[in-house]
Short mmCIF file of C-alpha atoms in Angstrom, two decimals:
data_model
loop_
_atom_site.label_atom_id
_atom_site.label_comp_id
_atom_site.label_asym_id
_atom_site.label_seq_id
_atom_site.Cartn_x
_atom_site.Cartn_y
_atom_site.Cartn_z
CA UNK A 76 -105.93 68.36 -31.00
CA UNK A 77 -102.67 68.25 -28.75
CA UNK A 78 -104.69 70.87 -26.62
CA UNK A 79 -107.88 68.79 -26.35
CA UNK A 80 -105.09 65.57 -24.95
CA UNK A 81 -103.94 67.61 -22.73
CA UNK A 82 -107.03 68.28 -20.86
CA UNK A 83 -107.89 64.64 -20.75
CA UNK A 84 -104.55 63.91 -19.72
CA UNK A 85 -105.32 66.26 -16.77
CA UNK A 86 -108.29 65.03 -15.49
CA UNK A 87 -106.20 61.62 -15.36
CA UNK A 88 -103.81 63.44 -13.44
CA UNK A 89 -106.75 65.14 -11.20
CA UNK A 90 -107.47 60.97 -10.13
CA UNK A 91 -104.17 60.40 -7.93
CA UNK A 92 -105.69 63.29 -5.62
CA UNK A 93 -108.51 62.92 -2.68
CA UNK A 94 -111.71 64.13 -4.30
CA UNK A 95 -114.76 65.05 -1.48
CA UNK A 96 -117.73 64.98 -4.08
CA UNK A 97 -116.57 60.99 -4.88
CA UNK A 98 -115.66 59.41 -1.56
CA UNK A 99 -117.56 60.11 1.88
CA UNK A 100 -114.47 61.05 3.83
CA UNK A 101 -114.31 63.68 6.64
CA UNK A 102 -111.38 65.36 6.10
CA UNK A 103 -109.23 68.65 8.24
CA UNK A 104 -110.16 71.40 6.30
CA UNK A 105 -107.85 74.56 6.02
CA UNK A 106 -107.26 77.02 3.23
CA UNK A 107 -103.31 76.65 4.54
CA UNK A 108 -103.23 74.85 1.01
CA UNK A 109 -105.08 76.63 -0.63
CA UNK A 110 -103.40 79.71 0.10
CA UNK A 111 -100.36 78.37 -0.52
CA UNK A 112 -100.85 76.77 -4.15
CA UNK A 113 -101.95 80.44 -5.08
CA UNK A 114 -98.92 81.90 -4.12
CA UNK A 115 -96.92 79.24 -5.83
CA UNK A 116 -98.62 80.33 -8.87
CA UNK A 117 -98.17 84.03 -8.46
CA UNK A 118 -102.06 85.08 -6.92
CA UNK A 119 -104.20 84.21 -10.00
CA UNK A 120 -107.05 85.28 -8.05
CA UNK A 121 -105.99 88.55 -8.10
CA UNK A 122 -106.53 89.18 -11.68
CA UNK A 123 -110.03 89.42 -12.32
CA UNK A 124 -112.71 90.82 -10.21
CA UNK A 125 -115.32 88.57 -8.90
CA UNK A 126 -118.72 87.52 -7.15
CA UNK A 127 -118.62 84.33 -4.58
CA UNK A 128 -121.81 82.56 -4.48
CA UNK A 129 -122.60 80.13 -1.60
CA UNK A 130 -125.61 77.94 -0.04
CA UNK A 131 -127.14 74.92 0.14
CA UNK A 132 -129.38 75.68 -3.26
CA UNK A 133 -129.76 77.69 -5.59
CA UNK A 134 -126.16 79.00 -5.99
CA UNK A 135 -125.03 77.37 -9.31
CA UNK A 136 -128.17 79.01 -11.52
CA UNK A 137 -127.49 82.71 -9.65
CA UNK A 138 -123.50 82.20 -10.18
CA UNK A 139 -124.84 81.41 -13.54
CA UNK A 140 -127.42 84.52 -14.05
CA UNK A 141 -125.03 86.68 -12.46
CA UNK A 142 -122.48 86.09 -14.96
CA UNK A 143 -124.49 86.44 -17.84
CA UNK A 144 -125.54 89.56 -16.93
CA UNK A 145 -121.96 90.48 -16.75
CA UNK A 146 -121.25 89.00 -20.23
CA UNK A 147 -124.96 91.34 -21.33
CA UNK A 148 -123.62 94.50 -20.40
CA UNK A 149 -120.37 93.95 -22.06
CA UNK A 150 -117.65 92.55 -19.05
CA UNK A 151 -116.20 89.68 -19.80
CA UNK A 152 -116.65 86.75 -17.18
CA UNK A 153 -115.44 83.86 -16.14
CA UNK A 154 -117.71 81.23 -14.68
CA UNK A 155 -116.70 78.42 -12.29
CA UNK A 156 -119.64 76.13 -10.96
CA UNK A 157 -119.76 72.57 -9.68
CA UNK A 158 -120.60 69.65 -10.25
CA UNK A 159 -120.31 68.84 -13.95
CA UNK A 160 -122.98 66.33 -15.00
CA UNK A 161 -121.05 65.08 -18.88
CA UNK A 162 -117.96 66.99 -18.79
CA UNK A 163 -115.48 68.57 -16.81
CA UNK A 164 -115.47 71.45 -18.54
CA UNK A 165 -118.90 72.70 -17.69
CA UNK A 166 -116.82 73.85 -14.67
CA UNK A 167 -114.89 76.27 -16.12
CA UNK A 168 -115.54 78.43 -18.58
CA UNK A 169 -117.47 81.49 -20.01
CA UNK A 170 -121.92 82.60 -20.23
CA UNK A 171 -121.20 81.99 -23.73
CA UNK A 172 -119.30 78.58 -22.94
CA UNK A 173 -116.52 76.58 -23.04
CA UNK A 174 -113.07 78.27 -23.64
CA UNK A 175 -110.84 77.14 -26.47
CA UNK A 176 -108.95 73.80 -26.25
CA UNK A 177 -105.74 75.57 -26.51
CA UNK A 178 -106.55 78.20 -23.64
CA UNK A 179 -107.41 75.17 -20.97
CA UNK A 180 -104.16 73.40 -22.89
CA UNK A 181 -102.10 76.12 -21.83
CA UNK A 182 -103.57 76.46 -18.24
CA UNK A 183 -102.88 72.26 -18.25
CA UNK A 184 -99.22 73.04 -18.94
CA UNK A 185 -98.86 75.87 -15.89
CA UNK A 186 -100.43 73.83 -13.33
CA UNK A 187 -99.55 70.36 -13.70
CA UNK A 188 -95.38 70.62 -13.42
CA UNK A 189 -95.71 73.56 -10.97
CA UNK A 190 -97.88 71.11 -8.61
CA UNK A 191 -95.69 67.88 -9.47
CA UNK A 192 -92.48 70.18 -8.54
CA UNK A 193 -93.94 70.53 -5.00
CA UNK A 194 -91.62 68.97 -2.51
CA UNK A 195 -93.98 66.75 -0.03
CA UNK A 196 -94.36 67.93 3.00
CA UNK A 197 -93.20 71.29 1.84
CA UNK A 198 -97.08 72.92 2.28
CA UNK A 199 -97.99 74.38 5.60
CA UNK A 200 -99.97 71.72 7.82
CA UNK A 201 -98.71 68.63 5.98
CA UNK A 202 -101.89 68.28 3.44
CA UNK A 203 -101.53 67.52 0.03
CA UNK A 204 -103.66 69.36 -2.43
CA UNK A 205 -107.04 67.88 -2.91
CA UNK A 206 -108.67 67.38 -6.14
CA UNK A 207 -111.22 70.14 -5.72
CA UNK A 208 -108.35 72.41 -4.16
CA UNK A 209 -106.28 71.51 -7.92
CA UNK A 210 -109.77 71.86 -10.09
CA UNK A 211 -110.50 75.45 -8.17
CA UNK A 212 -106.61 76.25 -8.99
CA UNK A 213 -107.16 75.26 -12.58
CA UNK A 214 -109.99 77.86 -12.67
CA UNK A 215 -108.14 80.76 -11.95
CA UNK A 216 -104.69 80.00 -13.68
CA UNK A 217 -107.50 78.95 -16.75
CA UNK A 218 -109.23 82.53 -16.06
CA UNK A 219 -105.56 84.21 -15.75
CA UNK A 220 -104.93 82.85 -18.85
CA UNK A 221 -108.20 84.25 -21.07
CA UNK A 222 -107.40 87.76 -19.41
CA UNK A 223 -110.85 87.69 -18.44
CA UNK A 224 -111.88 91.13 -16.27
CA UNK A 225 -114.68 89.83 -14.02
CA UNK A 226 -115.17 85.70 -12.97
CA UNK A 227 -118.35 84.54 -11.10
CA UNK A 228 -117.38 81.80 -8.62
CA UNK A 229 -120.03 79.11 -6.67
CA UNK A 230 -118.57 77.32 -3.66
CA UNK A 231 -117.57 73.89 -3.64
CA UNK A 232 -119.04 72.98 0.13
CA UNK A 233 -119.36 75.24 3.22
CA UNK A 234 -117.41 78.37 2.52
CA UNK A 235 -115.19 79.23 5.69
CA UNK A 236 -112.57 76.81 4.97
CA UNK A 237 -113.89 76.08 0.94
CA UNK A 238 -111.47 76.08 -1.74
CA UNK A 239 -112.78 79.35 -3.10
CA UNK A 240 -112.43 81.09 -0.21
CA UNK A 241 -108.97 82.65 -1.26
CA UNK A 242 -110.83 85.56 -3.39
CA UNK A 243 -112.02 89.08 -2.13
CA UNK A 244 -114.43 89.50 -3.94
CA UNK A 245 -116.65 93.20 -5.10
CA UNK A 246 -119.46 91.04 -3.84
CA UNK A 247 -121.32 88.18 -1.60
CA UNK A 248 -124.33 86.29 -2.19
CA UNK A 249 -125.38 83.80 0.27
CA UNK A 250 -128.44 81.45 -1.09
CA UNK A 251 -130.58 79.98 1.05
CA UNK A 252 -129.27 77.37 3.75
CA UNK A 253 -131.00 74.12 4.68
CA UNK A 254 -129.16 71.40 6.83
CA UNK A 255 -126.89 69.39 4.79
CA UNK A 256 -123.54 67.84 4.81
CA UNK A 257 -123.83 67.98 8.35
CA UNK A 258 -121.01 65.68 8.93
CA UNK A 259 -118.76 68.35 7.44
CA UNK A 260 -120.47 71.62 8.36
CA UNK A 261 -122.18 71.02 11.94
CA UNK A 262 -125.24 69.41 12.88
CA UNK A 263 -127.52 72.46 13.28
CA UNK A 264 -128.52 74.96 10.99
CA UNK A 265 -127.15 77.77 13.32
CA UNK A 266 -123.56 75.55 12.68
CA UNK A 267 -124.06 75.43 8.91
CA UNK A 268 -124.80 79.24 8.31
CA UNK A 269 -121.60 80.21 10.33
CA UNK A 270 -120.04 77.98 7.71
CA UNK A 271 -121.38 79.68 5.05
CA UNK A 272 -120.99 82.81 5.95
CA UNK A 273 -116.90 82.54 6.20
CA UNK A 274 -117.26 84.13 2.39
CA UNK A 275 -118.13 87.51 4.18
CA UNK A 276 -115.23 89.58 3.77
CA UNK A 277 -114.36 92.71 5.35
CA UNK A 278 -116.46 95.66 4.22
CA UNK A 279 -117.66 93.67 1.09
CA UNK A 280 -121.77 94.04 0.68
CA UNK A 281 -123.63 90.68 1.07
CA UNK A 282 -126.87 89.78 -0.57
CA UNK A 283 -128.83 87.60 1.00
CA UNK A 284 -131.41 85.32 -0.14
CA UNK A 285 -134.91 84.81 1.56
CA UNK A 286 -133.47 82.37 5.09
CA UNK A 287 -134.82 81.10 8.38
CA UNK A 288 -134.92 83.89 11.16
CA UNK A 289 -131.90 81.47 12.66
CA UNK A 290 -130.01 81.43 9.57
CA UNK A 291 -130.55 85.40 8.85
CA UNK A 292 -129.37 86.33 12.52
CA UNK A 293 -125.85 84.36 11.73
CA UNK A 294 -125.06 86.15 8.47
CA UNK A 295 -126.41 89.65 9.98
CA UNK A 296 -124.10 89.08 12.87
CA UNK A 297 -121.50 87.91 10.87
CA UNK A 298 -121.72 91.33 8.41
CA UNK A 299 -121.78 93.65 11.22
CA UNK A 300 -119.21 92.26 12.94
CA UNK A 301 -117.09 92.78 9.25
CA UNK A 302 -118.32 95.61 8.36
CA UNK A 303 -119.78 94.51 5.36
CA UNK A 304 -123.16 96.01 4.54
CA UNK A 305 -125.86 93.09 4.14
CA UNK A 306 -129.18 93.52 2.03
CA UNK A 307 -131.86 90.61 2.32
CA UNK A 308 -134.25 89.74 -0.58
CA UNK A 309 -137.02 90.29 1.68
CA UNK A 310 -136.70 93.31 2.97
CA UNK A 311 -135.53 94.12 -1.17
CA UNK A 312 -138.54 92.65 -3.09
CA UNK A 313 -141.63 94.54 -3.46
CA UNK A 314 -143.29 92.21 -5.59
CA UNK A 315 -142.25 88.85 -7.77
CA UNK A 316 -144.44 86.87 -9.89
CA UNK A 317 -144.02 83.67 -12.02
CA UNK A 318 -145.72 81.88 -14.49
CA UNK A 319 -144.30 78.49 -15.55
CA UNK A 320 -145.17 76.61 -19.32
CA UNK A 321 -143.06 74.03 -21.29
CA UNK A 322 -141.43 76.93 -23.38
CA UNK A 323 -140.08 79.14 -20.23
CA UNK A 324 -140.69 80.97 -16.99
CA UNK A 325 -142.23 84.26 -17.20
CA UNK A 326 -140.88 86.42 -14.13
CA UNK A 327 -141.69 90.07 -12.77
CA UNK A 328 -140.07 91.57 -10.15
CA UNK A 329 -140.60 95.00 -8.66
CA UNK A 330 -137.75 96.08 -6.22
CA UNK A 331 -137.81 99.01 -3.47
CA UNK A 332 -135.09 101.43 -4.11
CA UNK A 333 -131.78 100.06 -3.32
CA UNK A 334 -129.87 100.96 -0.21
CA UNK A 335 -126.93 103.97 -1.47
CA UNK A 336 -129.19 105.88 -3.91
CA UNK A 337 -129.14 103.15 -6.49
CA UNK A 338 -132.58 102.42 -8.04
CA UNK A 339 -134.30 100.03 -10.75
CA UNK A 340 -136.01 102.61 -13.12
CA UNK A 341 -138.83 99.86 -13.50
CA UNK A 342 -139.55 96.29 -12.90
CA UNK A 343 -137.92 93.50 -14.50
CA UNK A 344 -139.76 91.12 -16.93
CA UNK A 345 -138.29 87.98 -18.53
CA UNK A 346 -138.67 84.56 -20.07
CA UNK A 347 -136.25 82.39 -18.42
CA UNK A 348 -134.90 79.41 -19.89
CA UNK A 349 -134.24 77.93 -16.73
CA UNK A 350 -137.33 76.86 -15.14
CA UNK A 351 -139.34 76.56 -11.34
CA UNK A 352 -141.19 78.60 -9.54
CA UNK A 353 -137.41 79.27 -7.43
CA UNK A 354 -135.96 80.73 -10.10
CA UNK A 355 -137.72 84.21 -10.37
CA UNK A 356 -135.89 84.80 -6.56
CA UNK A 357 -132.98 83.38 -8.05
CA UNK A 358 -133.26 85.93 -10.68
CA UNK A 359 -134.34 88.59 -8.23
CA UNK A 360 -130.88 87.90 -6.09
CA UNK A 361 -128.62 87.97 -9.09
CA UNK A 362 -130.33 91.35 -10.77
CA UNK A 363 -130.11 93.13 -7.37
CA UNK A 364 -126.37 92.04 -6.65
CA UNK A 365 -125.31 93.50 -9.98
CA UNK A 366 -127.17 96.69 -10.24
CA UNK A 367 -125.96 97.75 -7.15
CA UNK A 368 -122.13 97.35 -8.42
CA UNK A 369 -123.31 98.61 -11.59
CA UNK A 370 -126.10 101.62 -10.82
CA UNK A 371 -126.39 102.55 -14.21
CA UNK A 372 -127.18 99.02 -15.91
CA UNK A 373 -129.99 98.98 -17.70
CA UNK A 374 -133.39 97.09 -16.86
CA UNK A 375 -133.25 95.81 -20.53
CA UNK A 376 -129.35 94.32 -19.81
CA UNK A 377 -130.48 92.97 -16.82
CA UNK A 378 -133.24 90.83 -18.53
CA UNK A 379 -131.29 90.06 -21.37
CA UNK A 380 -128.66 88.21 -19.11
CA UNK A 381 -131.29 86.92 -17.18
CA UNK A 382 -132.82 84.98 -20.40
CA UNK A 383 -130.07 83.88 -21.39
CA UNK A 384 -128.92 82.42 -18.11
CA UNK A 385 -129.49 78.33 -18.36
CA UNK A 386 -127.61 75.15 -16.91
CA UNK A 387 -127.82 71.53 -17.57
CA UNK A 388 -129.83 69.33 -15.03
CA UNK A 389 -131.81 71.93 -13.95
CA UNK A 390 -135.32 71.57 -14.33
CA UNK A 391 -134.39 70.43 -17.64
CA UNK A 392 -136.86 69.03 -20.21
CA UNK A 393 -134.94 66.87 -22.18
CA UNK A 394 -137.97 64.90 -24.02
CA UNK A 395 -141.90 66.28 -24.43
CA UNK A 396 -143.77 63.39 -25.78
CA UNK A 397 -143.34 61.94 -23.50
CA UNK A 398 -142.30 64.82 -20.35
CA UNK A 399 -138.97 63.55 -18.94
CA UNK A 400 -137.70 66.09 -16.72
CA UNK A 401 -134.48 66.32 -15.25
CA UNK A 402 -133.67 67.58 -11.60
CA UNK A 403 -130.30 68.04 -9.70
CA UNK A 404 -133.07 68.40 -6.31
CA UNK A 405 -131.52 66.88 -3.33
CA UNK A 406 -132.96 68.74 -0.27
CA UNK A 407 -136.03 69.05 1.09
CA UNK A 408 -136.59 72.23 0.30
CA UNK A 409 -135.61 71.92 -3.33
CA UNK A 410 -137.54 68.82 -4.32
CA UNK A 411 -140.59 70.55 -2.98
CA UNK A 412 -140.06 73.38 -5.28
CA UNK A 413 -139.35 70.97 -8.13
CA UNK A 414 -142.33 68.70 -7.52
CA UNK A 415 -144.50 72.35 -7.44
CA UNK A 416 -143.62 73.70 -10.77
CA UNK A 417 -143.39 69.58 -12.01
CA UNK A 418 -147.00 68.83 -11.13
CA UNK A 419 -148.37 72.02 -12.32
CA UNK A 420 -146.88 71.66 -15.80
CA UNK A 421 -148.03 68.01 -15.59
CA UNK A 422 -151.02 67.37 -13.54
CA UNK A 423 -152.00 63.65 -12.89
CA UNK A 424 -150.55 60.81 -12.96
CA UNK A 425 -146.74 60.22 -13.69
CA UNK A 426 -143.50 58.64 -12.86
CA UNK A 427 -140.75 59.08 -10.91
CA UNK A 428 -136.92 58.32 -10.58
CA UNK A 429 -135.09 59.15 -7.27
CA UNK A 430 -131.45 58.67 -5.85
CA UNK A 431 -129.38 60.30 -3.52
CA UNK A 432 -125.71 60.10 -1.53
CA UNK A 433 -125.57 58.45 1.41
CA UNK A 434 -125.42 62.44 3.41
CA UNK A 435 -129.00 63.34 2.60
CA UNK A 436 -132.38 63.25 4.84
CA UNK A 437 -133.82 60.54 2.44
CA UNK A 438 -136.70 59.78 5.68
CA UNK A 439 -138.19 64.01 5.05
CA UNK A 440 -137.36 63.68 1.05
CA UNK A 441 -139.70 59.78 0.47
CA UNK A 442 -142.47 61.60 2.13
CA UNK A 443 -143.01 64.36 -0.44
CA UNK A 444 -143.70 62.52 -2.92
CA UNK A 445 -147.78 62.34 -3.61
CA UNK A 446 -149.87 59.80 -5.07
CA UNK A 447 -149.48 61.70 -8.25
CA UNK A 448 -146.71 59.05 -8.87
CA UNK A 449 -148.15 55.48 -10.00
CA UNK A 450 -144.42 54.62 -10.65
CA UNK A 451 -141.90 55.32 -8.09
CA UNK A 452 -138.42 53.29 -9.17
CA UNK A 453 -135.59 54.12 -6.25
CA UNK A 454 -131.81 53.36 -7.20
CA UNK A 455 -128.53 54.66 -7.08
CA UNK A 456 -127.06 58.03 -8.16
CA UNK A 457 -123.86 56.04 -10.13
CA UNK A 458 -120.97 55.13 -9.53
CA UNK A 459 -118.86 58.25 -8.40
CA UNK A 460 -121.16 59.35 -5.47
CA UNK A 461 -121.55 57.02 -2.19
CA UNK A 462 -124.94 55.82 -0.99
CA UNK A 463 -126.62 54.25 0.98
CA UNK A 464 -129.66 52.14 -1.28
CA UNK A 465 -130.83 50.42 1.43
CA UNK A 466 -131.94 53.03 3.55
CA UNK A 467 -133.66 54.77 0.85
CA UNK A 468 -135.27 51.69 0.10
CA UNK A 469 -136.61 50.94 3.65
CA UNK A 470 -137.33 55.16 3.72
CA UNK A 471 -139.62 54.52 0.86
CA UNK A 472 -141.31 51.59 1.86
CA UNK A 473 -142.69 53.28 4.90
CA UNK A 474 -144.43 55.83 2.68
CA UNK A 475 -145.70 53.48 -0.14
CA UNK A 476 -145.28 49.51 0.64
CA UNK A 477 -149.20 49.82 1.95
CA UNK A 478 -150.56 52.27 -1.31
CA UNK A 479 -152.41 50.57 -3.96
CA UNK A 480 -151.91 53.20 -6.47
CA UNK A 481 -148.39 53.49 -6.61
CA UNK A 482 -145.49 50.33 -7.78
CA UNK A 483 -142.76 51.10 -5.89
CA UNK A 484 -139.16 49.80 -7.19
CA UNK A 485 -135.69 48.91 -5.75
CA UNK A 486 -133.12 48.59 -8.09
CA UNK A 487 -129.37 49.13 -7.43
CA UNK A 488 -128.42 48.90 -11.40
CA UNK A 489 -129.13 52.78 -11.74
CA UNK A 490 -128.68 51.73 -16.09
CA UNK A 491 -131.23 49.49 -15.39
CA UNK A 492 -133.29 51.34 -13.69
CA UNK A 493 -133.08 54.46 -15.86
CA UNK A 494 -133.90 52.71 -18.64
CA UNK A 495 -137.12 50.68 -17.86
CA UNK A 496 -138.33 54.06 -16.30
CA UNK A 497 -137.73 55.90 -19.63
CA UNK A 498 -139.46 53.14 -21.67
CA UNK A 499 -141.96 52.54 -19.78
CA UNK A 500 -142.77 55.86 -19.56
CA UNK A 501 -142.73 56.27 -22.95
CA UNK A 502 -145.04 53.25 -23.30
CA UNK A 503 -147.50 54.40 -21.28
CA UNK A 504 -147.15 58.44 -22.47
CA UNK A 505 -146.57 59.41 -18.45
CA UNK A 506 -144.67 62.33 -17.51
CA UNK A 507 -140.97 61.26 -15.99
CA UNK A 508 -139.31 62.89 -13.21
CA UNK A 509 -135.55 62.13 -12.99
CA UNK A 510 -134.52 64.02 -9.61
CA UNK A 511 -132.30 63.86 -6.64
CA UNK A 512 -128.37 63.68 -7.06
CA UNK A 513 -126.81 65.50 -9.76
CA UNK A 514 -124.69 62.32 -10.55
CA UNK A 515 -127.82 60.38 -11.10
CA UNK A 516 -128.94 62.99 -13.21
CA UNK A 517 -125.89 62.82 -15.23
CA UNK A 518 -126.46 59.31 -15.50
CA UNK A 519 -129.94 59.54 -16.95
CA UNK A 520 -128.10 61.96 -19.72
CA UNK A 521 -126.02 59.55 -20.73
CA UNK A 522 -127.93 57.15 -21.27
CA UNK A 523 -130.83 59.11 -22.61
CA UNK A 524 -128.14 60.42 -25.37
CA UNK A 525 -127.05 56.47 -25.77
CA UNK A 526 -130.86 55.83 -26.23
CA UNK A 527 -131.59 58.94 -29.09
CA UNK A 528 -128.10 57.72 -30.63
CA UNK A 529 -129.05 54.25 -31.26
CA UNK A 530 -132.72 55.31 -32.38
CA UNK A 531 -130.65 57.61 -34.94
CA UNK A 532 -132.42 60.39 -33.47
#
């Protein structure tokens, strides 16, 4: 379709800008352009009602759980997360997915010639628009265009001076922060949650996620200072529970009475198609943030969005004889989590795929991985993302060059590697653990599909 061209032809046009997620670049960050591409284009923003999601992880599934509770109780939403692991239009669209060729063809249409007609120079500061900046633009004129009521929007990076930032939201939800992108965001944790919190708007509630005592004193400081009334998942969570299996996390969370007379009438209890022990909190977070806009939701909405609520390279099981997990895990926190709920669905022995950008603390990350793994191959996360191999490699070697049990493996070709990890995993019927960068993840799709394809599976 002409549509479907269009949209291709886009994310051509989308190359001849700066993207951050691709190329290791520090860059002077403003929302000057930001702020003025949205008035160009006549406040898109403006037309829906929206949560803003940020943190370090975590954010994408709530964004996601958020909005399909939305979608549950009958409000139509918009959903804008990052990155995309096959296509670009896992960015942008809907809980029940993409939108229509010809509604992204006629967003396509607005933005492109509106941008192009932009005299350089002519936008405050002297930037030009960079690709995020263009793909967050693209959301809301795409958004605009559905006549969607509500849209649930994740952060690119930071939040202060992110793309995203233009909204005022009904709503904040700040996931927890670990220290990351530090050449961006500051080089303490204190310096990073100041970051983050730049989504807290004036007198908008925040709901925070479980944080370090450092991190919790910057966004409570932050609030006050705003006037923006702030409600932590500690203080909010009576009790939480989770049982993990193959088939789906089974969560129950009991809540103390919400702050303004709202109140869950009983606990919540769900099977959740996304999976980890992280993901009842993450479902705690997203529940509470929506019953207290919406005081008389039902428990029984609530869980219904909540089970429907899935993403792609999450904890995904994408083959069971043999296991092969997939997991966008690229902090310390977060591959601990994953290599809990991996090693308790799959005790003993079993393999292991790991890459990561150059930006990430790959000395912490090598050393969390037990001796559970006989097979340990290290490579890169593809082509889009820069890293640094041979400091994982040397990072790895520290841990495992002197262990008998485990064959570790340095291989640049991340195809390559992928692939003799897959096979040989399915050779020897070991469970396979695809984690670290989201773009190596999306790799390991790929090729995984390529694989089924060509068995004419």
């Amino acid at each position: 379709m002409v549509e479907k061209r269009q949209t291709e032809l886009f994310c051509n046009w989308l190359e001849n800008y700066l993207d951050y997620e691709r190329i290791q670049k520090k860059g002077d960050f403003s929302l000057q352009t930001m702020q003025f591409l949205v008035e160009r284009f006549k406040h898109p923003e403006k037309t829906f009602k929206s949560v803003h999601v940020a943190g370090s992880k975590g954010k994408g599934s709530v964004t996601t759980m958020i909005a399909h509770i939305l979608e549950a109780s009958g409000k139509l939403s918009g959903l804008y997360t990052s990155p995309h692991l096959l296509d670009f239009t896992e960015r942008i669209g809907t809980p029940a997915g993409v939108f229509s060729d010809e509604t992204y063809g006629k967003a396509c249409d607005i933005v492109v010639p509106l941008v192009d007609s932009i005299i350089p120079g002519s936008i405050p500061g002297g930037m030009d628009p960079s690709w995020f900046e263009l793909v967050t633009l693209f959301a809301f004129v795409t958004f605009r265009e559905a006549g969607l009521p509500w849209a649930v929007i994740e952060t690119g990076l930071g939040g202060r001076l992110d793309a995203t930032n233009v909204i005022v939201p009904e709503a904040c939800v700040l996931m927890p922060i670990e220290l990351e992108h530090t050449e961006y965001l500051g080089d303490t944790i204190e310096k990073i949650a100041a970051e983050k919190a730049g989504i807290i708007k004036e007198g908008i509630p925040v709901f925070v996620a479980e944080q370090r005592t450092a991190v919790r004193n910057v966004f409570e400081r932050t609030a006050h200072s705003r006037h923006a009334p702030i409600f932590s998942m500690e203080d909010a969570i009576a009790d939480i529970r989770a049982l993990p299996s193959a088939d789906g996390l089974d969560i129950g969370i009991t809540f103390n009475a919400l702050e303004g007379g709202a109140r869950f009438a009983r606990s919540i209890h769900a099977r959740l198609a996304l999976l980890g022990g992280i993901q009842a909190k993450n479902a705690a977070i997203a529940a509470y943030t929506v019953k207290y806009l919406f005081p008389d939701l039902s428990e029984d909405i609530i869980e219904r969005g909540l089970e429907r609520a899935w993403l792609p390279g999450r904890f995904e099981l994408v083959s069971r004889v043999p296991p092969i997990v997939l997991d966008g895990a690229h902090t310390v926190r977060s591959i601990t989590l994953t290599l809990d709920t991996f090693q308790s669905l799959f005790p003993g022995d079993a393999h292991l795929v790991f890459a990561c950008a150059a930006d990430k603390d790959v000395d912490s990350i090598a050393s969390l991985f037990s001796d559970s793994f006989s097979q340990i191959t290290v490579t890169r996360p593809g082509e889009r993302k820069h890293s640094d191999i041979g400091h994982a490699e040397e990072a790895f070697k520290r841990i495992f060059s002197s262990r008998t049990n485990t064959a570790l493996s340095i291989n640049a070709d991340f195809e390559t590697a992928i692939k003799k990890a897959v096979l040989d995993a399915e050779k020897e019927n070991k469970p396979l653990l695809i984690t670290g960068s989201f773009y190596l993840v999306a790799e390991a799709k790929k090729l995984l599909s390529a694989l089924k394809r060509d068995r004419g599976s």
